[in-house]
Structure formats: C-alpha cells, structure tokens
PDB file of C-alpha atoms in Angstrom:
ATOM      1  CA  UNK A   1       0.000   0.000   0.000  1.00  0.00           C
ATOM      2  CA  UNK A   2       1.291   3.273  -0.899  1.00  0.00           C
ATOM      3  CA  UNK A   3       1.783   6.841   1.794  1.00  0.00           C
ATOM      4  CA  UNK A   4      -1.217   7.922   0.091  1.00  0.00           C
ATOM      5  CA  UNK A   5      -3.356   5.143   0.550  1.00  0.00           C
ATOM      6  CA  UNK A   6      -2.491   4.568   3.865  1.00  0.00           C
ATOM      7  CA  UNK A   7      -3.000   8.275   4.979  1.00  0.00           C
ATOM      8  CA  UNK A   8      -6.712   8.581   3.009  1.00  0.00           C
ATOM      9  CA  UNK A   9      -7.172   5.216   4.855  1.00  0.00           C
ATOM     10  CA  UNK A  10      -6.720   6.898   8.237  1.00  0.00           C
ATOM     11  CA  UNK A  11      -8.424  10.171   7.181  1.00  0.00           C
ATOM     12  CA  UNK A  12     -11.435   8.368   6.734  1.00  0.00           C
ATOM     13  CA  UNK A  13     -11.316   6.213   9.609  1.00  0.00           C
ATOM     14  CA  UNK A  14     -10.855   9.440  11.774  1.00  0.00           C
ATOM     15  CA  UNK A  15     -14.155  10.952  10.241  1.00  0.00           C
ATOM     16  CA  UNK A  16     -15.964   7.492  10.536  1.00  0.00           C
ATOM     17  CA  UNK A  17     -15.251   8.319  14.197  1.00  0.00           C
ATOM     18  CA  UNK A  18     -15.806  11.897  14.666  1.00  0.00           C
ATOM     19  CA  UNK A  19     -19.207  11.154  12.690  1.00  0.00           C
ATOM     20  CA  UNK A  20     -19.542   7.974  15.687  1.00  0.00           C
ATOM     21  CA  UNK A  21     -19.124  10.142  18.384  1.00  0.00           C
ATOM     22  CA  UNK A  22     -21.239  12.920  17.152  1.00  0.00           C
ATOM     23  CA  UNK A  23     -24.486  10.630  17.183  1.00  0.00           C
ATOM     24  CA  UNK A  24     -23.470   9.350  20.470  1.00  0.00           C
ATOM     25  CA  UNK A  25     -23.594  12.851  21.710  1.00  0.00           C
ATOM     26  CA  UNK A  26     -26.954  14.080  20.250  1.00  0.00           C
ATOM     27  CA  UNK A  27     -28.592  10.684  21.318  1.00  0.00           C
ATOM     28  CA  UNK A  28     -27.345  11.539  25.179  1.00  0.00           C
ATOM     29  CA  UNK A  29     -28.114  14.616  25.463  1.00  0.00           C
ATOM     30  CA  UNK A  30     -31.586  14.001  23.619  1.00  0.00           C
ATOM     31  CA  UNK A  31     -32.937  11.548  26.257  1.00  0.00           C
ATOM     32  CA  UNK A  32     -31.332  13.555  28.787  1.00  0.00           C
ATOM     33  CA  UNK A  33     -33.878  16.444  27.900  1.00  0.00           C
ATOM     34  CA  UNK A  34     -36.787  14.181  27.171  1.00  0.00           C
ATOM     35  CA  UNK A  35     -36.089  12.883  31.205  1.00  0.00           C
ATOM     36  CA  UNK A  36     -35.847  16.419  32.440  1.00  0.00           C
ATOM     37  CA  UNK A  37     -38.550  18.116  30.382  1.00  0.00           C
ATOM     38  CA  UNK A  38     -40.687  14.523  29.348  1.00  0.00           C
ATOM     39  CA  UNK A  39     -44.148  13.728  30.037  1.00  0.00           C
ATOM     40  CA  UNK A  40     -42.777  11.256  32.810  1.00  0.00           C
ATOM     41  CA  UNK A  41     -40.569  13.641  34.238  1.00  0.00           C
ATOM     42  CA  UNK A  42     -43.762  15.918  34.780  1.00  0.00           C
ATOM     43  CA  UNK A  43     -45.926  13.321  36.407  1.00  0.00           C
ATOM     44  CA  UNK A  44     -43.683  12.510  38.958  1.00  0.00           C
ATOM     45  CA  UNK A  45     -43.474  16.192  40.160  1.00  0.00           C
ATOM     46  CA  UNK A  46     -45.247  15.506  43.700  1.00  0.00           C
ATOM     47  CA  UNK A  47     -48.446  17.256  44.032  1.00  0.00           C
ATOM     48  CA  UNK A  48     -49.423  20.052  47.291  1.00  0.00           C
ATOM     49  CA  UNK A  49     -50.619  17.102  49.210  1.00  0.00           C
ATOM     50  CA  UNK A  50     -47.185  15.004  49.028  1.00  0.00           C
ATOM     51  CA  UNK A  51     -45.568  18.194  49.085  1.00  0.00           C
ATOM     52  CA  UNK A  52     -46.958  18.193  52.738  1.00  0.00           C
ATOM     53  CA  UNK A  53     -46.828  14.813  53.694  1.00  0.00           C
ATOM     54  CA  UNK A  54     -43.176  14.847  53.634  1.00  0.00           C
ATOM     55  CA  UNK A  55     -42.922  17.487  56.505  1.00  0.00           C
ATOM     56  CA  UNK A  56     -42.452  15.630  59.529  1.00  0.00           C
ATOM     57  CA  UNK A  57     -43.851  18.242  61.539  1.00  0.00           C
ATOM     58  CA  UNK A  58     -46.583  18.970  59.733  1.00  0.00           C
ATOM     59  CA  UNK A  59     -47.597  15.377  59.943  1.00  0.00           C
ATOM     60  CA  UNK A  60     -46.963  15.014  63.757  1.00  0.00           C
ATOM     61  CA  UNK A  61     -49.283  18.267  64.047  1.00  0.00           C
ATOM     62  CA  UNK A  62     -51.977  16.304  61.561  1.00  0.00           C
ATOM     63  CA  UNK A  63     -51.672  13.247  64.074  1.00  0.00           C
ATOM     64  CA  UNK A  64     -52.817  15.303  66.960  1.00  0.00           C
ATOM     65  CA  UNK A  65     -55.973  16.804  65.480  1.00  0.00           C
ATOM     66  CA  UNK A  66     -56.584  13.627  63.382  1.00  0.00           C
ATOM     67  CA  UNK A  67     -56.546  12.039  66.713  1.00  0.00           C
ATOM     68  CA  UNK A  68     -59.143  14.981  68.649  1.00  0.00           C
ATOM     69  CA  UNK A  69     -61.058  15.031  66.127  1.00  0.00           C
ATOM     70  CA  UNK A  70     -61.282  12.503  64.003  1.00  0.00           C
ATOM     71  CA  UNK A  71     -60.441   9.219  64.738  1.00  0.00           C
ATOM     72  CA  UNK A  72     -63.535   8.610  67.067  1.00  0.00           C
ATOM     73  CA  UNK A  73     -65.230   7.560  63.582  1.00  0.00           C
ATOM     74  CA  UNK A  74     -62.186   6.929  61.230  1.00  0.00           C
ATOM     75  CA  UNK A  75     -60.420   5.081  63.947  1.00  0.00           C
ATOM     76  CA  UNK A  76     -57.159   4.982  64.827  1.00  0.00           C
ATOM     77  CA  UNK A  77     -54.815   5.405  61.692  1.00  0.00           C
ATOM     78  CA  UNK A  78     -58.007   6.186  59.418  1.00  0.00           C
ATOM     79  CA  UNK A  79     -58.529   2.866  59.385  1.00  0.00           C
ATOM     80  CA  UNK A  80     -61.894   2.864  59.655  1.00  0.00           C
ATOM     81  CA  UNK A  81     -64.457   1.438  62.467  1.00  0.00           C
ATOM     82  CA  UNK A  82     -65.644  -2.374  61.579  1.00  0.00           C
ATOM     83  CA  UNK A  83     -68.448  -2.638  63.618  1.00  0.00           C
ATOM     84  CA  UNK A  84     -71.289  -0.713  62.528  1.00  0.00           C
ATOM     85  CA  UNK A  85     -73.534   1.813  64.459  1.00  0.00           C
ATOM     86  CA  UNK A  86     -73.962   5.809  63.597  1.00  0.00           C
ATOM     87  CA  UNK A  87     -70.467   6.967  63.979  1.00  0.00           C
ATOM     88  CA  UNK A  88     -68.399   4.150  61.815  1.00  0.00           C
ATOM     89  CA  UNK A  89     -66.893   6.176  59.473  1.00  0.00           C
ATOM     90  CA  UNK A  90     -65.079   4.810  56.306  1.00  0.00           C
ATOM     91  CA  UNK A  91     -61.477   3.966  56.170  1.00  0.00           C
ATOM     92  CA  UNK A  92     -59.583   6.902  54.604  1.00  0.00           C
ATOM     93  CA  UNK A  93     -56.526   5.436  53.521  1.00  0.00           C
ATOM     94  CA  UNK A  94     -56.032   5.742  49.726  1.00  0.00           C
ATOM     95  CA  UNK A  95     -58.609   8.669  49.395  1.00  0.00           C
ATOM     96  CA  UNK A  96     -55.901  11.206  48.218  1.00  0.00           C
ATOM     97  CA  UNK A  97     -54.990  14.646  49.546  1.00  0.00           C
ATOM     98  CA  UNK A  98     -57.919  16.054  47.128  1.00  0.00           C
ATOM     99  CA  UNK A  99     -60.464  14.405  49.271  1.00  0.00           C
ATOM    100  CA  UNK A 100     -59.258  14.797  52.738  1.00  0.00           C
ATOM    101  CA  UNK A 101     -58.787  18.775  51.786  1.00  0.00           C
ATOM    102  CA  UNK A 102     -62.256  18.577  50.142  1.00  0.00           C
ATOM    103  CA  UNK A 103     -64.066  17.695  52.638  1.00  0.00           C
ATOM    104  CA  UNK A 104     -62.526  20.139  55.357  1.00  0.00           C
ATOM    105  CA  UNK A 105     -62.228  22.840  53.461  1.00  0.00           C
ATOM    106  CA  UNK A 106     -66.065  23.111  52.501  1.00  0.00           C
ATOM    107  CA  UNK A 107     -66.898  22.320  56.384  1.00  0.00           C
ATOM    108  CA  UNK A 108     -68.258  18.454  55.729  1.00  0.00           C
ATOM    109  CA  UNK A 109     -66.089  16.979  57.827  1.00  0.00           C
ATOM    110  CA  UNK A 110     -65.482  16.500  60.771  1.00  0.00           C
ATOM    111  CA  UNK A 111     -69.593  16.421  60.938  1.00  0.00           C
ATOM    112  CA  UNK A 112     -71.701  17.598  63.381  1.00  0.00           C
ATOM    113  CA  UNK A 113     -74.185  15.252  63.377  1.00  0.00           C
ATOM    114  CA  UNK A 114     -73.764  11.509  62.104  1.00  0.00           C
ATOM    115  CA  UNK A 115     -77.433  10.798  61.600  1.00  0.00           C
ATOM    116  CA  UNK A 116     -77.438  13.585  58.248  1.00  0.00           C
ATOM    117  CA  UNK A 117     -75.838  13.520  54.990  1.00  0.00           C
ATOM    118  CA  UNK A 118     -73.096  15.562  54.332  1.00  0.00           C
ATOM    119  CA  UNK A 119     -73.141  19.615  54.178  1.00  0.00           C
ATOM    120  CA  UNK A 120     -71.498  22.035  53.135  1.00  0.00           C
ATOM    121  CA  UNK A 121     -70.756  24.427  56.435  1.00  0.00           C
ATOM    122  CA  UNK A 122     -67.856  26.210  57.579  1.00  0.00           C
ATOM    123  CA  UNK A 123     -64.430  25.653  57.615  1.00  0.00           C
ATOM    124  CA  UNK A 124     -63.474  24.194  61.088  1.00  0.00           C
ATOM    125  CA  UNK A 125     -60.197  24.473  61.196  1.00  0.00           C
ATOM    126  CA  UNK A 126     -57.353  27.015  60.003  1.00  0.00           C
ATOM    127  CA  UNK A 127     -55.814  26.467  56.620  1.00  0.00           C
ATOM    128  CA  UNK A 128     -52.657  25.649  58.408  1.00  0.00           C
ATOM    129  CA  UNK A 129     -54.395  23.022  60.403  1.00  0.00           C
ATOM    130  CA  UNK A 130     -56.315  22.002  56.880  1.00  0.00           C
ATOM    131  CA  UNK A 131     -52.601  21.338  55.786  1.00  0.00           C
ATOM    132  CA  UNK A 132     -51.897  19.327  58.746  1.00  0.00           C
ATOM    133  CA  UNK A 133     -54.863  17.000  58.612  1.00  0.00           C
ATOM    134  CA  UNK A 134     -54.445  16.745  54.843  1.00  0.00           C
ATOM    135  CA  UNK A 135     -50.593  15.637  54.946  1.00  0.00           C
ATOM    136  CA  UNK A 136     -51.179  12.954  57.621  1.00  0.00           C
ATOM    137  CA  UNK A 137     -54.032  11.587  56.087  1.00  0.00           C
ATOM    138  CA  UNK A 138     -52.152  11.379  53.058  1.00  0.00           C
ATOM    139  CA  UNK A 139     -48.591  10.419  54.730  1.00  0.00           C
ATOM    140  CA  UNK A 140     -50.908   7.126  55.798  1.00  0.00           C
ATOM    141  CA  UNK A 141     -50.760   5.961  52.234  1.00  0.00           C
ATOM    142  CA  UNK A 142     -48.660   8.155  49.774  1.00  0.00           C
ATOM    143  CA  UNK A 143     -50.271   8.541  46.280  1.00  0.00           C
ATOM    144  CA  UNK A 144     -52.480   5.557  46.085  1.00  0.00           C
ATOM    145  CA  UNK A 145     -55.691   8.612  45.705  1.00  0.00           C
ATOM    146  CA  UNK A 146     -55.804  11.880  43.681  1.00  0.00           C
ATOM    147  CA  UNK A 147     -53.583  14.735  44.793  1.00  0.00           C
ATOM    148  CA  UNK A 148     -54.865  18.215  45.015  1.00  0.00           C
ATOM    149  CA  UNK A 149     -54.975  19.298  41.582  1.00  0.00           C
ATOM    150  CA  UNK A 150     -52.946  22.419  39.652  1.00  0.00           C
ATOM    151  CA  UNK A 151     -55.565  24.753  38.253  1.00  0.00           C
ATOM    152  CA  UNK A 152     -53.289  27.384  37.511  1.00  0.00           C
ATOM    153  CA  UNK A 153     -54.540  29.070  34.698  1.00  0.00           C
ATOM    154  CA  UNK A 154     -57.876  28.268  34.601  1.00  0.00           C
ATOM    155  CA  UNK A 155     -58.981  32.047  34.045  1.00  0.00           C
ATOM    156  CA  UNK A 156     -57.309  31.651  30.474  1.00  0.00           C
ATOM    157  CA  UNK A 157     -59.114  27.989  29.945  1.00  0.00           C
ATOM    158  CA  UNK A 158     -61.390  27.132  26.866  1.00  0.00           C
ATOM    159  CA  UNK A 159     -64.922  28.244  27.958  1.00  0.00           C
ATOM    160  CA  UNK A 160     -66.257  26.318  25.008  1.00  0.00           C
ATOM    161  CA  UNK A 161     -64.415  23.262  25.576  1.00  0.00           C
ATOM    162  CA  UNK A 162     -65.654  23.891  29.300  1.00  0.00           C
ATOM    163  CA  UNK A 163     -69.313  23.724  28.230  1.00  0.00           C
ATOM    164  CA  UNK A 164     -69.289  20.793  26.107  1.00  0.00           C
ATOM    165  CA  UNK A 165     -67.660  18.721  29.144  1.00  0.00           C
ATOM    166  CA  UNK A 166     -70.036  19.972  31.822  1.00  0.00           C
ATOM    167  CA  UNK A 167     -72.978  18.951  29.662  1.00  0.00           C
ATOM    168  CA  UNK A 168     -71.414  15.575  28.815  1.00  0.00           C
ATOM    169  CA  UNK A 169     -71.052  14.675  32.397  1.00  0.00           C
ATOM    170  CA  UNK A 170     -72.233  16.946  35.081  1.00  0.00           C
ATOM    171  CA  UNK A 171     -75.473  19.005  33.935  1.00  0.00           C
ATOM    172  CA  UNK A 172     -77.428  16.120  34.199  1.00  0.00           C
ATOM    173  CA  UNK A 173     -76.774  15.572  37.932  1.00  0.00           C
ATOM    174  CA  UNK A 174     -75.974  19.714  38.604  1.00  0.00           C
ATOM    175  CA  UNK A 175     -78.454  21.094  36.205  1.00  0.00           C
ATOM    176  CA  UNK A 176     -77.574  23.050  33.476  1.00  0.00           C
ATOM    177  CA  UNK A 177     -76.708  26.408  35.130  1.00  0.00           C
ATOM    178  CA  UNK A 178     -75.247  24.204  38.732  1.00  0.00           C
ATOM    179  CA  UNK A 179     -77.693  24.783  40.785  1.00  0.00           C
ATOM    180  CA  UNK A 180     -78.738  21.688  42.214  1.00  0.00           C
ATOM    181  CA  UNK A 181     -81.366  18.981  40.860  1.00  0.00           C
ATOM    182  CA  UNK A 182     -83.420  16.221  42.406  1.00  0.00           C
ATOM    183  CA  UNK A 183     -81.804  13.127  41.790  1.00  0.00           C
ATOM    184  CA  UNK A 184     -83.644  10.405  44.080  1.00  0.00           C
ATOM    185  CA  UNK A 185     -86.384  11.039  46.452  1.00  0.00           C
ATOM    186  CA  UNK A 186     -84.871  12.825  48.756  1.00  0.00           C
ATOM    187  CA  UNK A 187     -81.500  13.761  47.436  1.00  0.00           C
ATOM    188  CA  UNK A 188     -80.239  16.703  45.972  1.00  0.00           C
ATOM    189  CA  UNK A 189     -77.326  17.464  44.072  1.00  0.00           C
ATOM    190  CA  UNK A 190     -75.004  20.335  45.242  1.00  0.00           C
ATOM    191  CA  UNK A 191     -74.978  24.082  44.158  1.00  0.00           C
ATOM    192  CA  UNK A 192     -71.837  24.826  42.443  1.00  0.00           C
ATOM    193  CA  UNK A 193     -72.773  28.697  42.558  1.00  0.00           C
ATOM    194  CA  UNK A 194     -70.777  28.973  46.231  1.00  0.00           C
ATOM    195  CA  UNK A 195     -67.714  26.411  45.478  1.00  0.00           C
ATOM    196  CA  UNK A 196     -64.327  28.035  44.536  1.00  0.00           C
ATOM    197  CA  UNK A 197     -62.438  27.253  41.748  1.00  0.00           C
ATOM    198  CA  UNK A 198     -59.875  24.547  43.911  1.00  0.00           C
ATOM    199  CA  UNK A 199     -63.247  23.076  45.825  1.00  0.00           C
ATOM    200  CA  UNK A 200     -64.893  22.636  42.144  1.00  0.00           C
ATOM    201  CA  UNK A 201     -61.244  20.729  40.820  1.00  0.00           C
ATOM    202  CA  UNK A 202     -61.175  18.792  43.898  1.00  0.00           C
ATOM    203  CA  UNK A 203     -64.869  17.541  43.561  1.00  0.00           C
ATOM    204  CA  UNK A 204     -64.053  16.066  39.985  1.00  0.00           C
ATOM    205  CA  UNK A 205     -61.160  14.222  40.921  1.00  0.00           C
ATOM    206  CA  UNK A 206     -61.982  13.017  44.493  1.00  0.00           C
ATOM    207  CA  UNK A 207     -66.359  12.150  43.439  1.00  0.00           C
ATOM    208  CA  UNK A 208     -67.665  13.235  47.287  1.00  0.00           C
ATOM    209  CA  UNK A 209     -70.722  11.210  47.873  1.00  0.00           C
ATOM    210  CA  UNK A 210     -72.423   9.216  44.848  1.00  0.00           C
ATOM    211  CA  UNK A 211     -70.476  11.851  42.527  1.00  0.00           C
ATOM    212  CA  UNK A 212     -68.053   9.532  40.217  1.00  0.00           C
ATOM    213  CA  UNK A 213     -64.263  10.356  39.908  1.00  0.00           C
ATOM    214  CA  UNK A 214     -62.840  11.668  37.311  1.00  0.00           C
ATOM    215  CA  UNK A 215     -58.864  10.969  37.054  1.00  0.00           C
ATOM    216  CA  UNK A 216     -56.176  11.962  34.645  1.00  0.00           C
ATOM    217  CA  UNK A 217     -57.459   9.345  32.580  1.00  0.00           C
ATOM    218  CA  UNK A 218     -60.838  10.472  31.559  1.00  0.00           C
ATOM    219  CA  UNK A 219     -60.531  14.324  31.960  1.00  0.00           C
ATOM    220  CA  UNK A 220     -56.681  15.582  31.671  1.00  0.00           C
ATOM    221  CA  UNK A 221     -55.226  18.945  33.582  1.00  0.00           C
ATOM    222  CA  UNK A 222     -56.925  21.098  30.322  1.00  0.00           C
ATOM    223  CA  UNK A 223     -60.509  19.620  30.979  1.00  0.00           C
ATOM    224  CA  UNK A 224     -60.305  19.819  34.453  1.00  0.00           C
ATOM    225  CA  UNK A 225     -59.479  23.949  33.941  1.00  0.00           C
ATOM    226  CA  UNK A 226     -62.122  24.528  31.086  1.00  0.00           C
ATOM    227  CA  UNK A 227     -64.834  22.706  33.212  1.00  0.00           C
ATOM    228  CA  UNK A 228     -63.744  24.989  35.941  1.00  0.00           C
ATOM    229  CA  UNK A 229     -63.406  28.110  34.055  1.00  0.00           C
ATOM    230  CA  UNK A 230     -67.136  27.028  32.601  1.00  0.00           C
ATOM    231  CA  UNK A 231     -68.288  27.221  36.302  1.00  0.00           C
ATOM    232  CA  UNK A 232     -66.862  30.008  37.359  1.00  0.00           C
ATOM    233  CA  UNK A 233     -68.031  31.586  34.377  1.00  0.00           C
ATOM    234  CA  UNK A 234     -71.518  31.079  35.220  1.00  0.00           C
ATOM    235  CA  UNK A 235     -71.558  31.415  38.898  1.00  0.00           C
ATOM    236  CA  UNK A 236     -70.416  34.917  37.973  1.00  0.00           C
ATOM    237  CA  UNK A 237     -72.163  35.859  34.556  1.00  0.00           C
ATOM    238  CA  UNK A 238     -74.370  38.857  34.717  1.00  0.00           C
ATOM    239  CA  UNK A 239     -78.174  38.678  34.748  1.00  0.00           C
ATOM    240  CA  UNK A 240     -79.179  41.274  32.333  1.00  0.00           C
ATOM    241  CA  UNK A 241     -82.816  40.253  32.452  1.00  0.00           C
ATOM    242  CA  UNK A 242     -83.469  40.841  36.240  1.00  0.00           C
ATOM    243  CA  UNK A 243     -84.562  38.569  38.522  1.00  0.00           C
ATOM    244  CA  UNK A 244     -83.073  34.869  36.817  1.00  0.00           C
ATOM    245  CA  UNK A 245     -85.453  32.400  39.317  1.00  0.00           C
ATOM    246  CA  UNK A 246     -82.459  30.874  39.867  1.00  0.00           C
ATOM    247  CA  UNK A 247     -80.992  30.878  36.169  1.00  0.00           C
ATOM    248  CA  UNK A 248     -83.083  27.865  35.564  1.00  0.00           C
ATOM    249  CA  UNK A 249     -83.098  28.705  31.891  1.00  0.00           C
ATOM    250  CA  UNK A 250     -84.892  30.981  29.359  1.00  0.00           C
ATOM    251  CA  UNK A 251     -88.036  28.810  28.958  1.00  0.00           C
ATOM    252  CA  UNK A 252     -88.622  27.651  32.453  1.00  0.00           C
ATOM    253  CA  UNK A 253     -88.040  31.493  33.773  1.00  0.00           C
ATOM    254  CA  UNK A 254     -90.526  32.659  31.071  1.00  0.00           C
ATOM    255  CA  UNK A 255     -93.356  30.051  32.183  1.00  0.00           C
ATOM    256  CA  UNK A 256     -92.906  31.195  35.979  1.00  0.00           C
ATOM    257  CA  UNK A 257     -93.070  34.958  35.038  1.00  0.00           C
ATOM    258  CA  UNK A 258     -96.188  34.137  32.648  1.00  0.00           C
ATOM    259  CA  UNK A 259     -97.639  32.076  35.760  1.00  0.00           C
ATOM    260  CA  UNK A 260     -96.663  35.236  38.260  1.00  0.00           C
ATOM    261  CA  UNK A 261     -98.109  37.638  35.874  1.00  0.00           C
ATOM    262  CA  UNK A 262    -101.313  35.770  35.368  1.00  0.00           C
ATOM    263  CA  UNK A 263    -101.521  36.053  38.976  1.00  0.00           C
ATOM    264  CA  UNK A 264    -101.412  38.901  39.428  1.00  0.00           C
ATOM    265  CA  UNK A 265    -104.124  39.977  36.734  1.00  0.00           C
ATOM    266  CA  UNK A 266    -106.524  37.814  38.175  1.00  0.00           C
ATOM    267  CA  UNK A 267    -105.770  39.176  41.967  1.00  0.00           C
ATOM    268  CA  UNK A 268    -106.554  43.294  39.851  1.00  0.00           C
ATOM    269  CA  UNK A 269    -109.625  41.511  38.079  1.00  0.00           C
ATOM    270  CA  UNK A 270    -110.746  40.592  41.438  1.00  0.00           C
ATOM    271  CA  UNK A 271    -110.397  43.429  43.480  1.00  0.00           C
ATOM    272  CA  UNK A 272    -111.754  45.805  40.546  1.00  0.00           C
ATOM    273  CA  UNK A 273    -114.876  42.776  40.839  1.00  0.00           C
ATOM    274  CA  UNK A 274    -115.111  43.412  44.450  1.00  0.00           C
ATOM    275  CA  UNK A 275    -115.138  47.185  43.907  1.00  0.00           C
ATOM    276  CA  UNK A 276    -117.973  47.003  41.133  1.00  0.00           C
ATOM    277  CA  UNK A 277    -120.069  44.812  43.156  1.00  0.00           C
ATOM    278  CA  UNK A 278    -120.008  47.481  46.012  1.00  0.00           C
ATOM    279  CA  UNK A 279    -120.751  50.079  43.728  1.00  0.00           C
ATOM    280  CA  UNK A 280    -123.900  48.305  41.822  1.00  0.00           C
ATOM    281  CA  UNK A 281    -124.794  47.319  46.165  1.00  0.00           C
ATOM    282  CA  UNK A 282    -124.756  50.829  46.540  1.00  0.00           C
ATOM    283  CA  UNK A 283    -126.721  51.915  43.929  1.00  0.00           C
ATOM    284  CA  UNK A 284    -129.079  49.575  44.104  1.00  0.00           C
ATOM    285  CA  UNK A 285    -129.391  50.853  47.920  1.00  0.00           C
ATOM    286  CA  UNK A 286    -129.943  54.297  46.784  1.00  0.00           C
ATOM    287  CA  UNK A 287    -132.751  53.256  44.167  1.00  0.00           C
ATOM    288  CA  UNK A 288    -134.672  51.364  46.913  1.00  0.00           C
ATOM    289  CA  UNK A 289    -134.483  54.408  49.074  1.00  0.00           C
ATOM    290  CA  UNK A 290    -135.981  57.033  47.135  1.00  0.00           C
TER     291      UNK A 290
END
C-alpha cells in the first residue's frame, strides 16, 4: 500500500469516528432532555398534598388533630371502624390529599351530626391546620388517591371546551346552570354557585358522595381547567334580564313569570270585581231608598 493510501485510509477512519461520536452525543443529550422536560418527568413532580406529607412536623401536628377530632369515627390510623352503628366512618386510607382537603375545606367533615348527609358548612379548622390534617391523612398511604390538583390558569381555559364537558357529564346531575337537581327522592345534588375554583377541581377528581371520579385518565389537567373556568363563568355571569329564578333557563323562567303575571291579573280583576259589586250594592241601595 502506498503513503497515500495509507493516509486517506486513516483520514477516513478518523471521520468514521468523529461522525460515531457525534451521534453518540446528540442521542445523550436528547434523552437527557426528554427525562428532564418529558411527560414522565412531569408526572412525577409531587403534588401540594405530598408536598406536605413529607414534613415531619406537619404530619406530627396532623396526628394530633386527626386524633381529637377525628379518629372517634375513622379510627385509629383512618382505618376505619368495623363494627357498625352511627359513627363508623369509612377507612380513609387511599382517598388522596384532594379528598381529605375537600371535605374540610367546605366544612363536611369533621360532621356535626352523624345521623345527616353531608353539608357544606364552615371551615373548622385554620388552613394551616387544613394542611396538617391533609398531609397525615395522606402520609398514611402516599399517592395511592388523587392529589390536590394544579388549576393554575384556569382564568385563560377554553370556555367552550368547558361547556361541552359539563354537559357531557355533570349538567345532568348539577343542572344546566349548577344549581342543584333532584336526583332520588330525597337527594339533591349540590350548588356549584358557592364552590371556589380549587373546591370545584377537587370535587371532579376526588367524586364526594355518589359523585363519580374523574382521574387523569378520563378528563386531563386542560378539561379539568375549562370545566372549571365554565363554572366560574356562570356562577359569575351577569343577569341582564333581572330577577333569573335561579338561572333555571330561558323557557322555564318565562313560564314562571307568565304564571306570576297571570296572577297577578286575576288578583286586579278581582279586586276591581269586588269594587264594582259594592258600587252596583250601593246603587241599588240608593234606588230602593228614594
């Protein structure tokens, strides 16, 4: 082989290489962004509720009022009370942080009475004491239940998008406008025109009472914000027309003011009856006296 063949030989094996090494590099430092920046990097970002159950002393200050206050029903470690009678309250481990913070935060728990269904009242206990029952409820089993969701944003959420999922799965038990509907004999679904935006993202994910749960899986961090932006939006829309009868809808609000204004003409039609009558009486009084 002659100097020039053996030096294009090693020229080439010296690119062959360089041109090794360069892939090399732009493969490493491509999965090292897709594991700081990737979908999976983002779901294991711990949620408020872990965030709090990994204070220690926010946990030891959760045991103490989880103990005054709660465990008489819950029992000890909210595990529950087997035997059953008016104060055996379910087990809450595995409920998430969004439930435990739910329920305190809108004044359901702890009850006052054990014989009723659950109310909305108010808040009980401080927020920081909120935190504390919230982070050792959820310290008793770490992210086996929803965490308190991230509805940052939700002002700038699609309304549209909002509407179409609140129709789809929660007029039907809310109403259209959220005001509450029968649904059983003697049940009534909540009002959504006094829950907050973080009470309303908590409900979907955690399903208080006979209310399903809706996870990550069938309504993503976008839904959850357009269905509470959609809400909001109408706990908080103007009422142009007046009095709304509690925006039960165009048609519905139209049939009670027809009903009240019928009312009301027959009550006039009366009283100008009344008054006629009188005056024919009195006439007729006059006659027979002259």
């Amino acid at each position: 082989m002659s100097a020039d063949a053996s030096t294009f030989a090693s020229d080439r094996g010296r690119r062959g290489a360089r041109f090794v090494l360069g892939l090399v590099a732009v493969v490493a430092v491509a999965i090292g962004l897709n594991l700081l920046f990737g979908p999976d990097a983002r779901a294991q970002e711990p949620g408020l509720g872990a965030q709090w159950a990994q204070d220690p002393e926010l946990v030891d200050r959760g045991a103490q009022l989880f103990g005054a206050h709660c465990a008489l029903c819950h029992g000890e470690q909210g595990r529950g009370l087997q035997q059953p009678g008016p104060q055996a309250g379910p087990p809450l481990l595995g409920v998430g942080a969004a439930s435990v913070d739910f329920m305190v935060r809108t004044g359901r728990m702890p009850m006052t009475d054990a014989q009723h269904r659950l109310q909305r009242g108010d808040q009980r206990f401080s927020d920081p004491d909120r935190r504390a029952l919230v982070a050792f409820v959820e310290s008793l089993a770490p992210g086996e239940g929803p965490d308190i969701p991230d509805i940052e944003g939700w002002e700038e959420a699609d309304l549209s998008h909002g509407l179409e999922l609140f129709t789809r799965n929660c007029a039907a038990c809310h109403g259209p406008t959220a005001q509450g509907i029968a649904v059983g004999q003697r049940d009534v679904s909540s009002t959504l025109d006094v829950a907050s935006p973080i009470e309303i993202a908590e409900a979907i994910r955690s399903g208080p009472g006979v209310m399903p749960r809706f996870l990550d899986d069938t309504m993503d961090e976008e839904d959850l914000q357009a269905v509470t932006a959609w809400v909001m939006d109408l706990r908080d829309r103007e009422r142009p027309g007046g009095w709304s009868f509690g925006r039960s809808g165009p048609v519905a609000e139209g049939a009670i003011a027809i009903v009240l204004g019928l009312g009301l003409l027959a009550i006039v039609m009366y009283l100008l009856g009344e008054k006629a009558h009188d005056e024919y009486d009195e006439v007729e009084e006059y006659r027979g006296e002259r």
